[in-house]
Coordinates of C-alpha atoms in Angstrom, one line a residue:
X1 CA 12.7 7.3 0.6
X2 CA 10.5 9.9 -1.5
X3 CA 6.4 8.9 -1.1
X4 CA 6.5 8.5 -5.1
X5 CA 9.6 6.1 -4.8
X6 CA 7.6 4.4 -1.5
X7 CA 4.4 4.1 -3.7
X8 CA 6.1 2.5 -7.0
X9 CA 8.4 -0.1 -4.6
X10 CA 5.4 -1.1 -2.4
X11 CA 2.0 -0.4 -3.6
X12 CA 2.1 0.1 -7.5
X13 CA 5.0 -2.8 -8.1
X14 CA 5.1 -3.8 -11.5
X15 CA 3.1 -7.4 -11.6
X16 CA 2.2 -9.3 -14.4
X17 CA -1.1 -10.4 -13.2
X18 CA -3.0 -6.8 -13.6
X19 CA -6.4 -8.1 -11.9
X20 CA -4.0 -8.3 -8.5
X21 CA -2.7 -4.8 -9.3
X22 CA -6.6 -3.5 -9.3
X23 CA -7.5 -5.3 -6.5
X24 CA -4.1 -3.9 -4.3
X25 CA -5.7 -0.1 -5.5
X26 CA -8.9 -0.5 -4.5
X27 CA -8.5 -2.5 -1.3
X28 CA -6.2 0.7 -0.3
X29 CA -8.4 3.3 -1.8
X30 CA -11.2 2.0 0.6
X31 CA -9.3 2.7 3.4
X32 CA -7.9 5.7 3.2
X33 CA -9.7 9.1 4.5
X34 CA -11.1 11.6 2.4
X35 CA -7.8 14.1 2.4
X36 CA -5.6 11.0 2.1
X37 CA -7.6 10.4 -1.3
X38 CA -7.5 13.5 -2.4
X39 CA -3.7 13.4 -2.3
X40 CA -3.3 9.8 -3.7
X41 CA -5.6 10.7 -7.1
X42 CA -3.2 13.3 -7.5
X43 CA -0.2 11.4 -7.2
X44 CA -1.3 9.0 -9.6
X45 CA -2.7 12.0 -12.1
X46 CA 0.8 13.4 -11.6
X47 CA 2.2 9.8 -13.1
X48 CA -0.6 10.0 -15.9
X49 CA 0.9 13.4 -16.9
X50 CA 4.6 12.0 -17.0
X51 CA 3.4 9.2 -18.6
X52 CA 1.9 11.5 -21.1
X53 CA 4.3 13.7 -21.5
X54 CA 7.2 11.6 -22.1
X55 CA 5.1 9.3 -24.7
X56 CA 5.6 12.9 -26.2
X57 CA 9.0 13.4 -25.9
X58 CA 9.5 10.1 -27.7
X59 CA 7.2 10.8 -30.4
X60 CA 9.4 14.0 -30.9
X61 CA 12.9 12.0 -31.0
X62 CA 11.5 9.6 -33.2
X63 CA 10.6 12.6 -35.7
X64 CA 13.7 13.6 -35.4
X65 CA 15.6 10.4 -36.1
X66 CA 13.5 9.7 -38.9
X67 CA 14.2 13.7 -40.6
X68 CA 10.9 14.4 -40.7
X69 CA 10.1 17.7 -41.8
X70 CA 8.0 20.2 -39.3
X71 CA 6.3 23.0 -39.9
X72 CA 6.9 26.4 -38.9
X73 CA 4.1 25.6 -36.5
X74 CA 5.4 21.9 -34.9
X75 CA 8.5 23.6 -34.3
X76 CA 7.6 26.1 -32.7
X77 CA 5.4 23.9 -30.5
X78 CA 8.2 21.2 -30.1
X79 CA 10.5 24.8 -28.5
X80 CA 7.7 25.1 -26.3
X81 CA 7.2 21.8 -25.2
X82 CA 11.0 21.7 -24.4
X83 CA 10.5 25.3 -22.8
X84 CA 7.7 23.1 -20.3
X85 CA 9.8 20.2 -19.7
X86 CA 13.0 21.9 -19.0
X87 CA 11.1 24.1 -16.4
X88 CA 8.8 21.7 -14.6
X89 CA 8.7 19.4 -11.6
X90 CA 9.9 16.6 -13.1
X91 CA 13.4 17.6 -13.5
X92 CA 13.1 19.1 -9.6
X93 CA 13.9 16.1 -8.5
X94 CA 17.0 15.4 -10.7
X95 CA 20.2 15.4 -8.6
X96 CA 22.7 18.4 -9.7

């Protein structure tokens, strides 16, 4: 099992009651060391970025669904936001 697939089954499981959730972060962000939380903030910065990311993949196939007209410009940066996805970590994991 992948740490990321580890952290979502275990420590970050989806639960309704979100004052739990906070309480489960911080009661193991006390305890871990200094290096450990180096690498933990940037595990869940990593998510953020997905998260992000894919709320902008969306946004783009909405646009598309709906015909909306782009620019010379938002096309252009839609190719190159397809460029970035296609090429980046996410899709490392991806089987083949």
């Amino acid at each position: 099992m992948a740490l990321e697939d580890a952290l979502i089954t275990y420590i970050f499981p989806y639960d309704e009651n979100e004052q739990q959730r906070a309480e489960r972060l911080v009661v193991i962000t006390e305890t871990l060391e200094q290096r450990q939380k180096i690498a933990f903030t940037a595990i869940i910065r990593k998510q953020k970025k997905f998260n992000d990311d894919m709320h902008k993949y969306l946004k783009m196939c909405e646009d598309m669904i709906d015909h909306q007209a782009l620019s010379d410009y938002d096309t252009k940066k839609n190719d190159e936001f397809m460029k970035y996805l296609a090429g980046n970590r996410y899709t490392s994991d991806c089987p083949k």
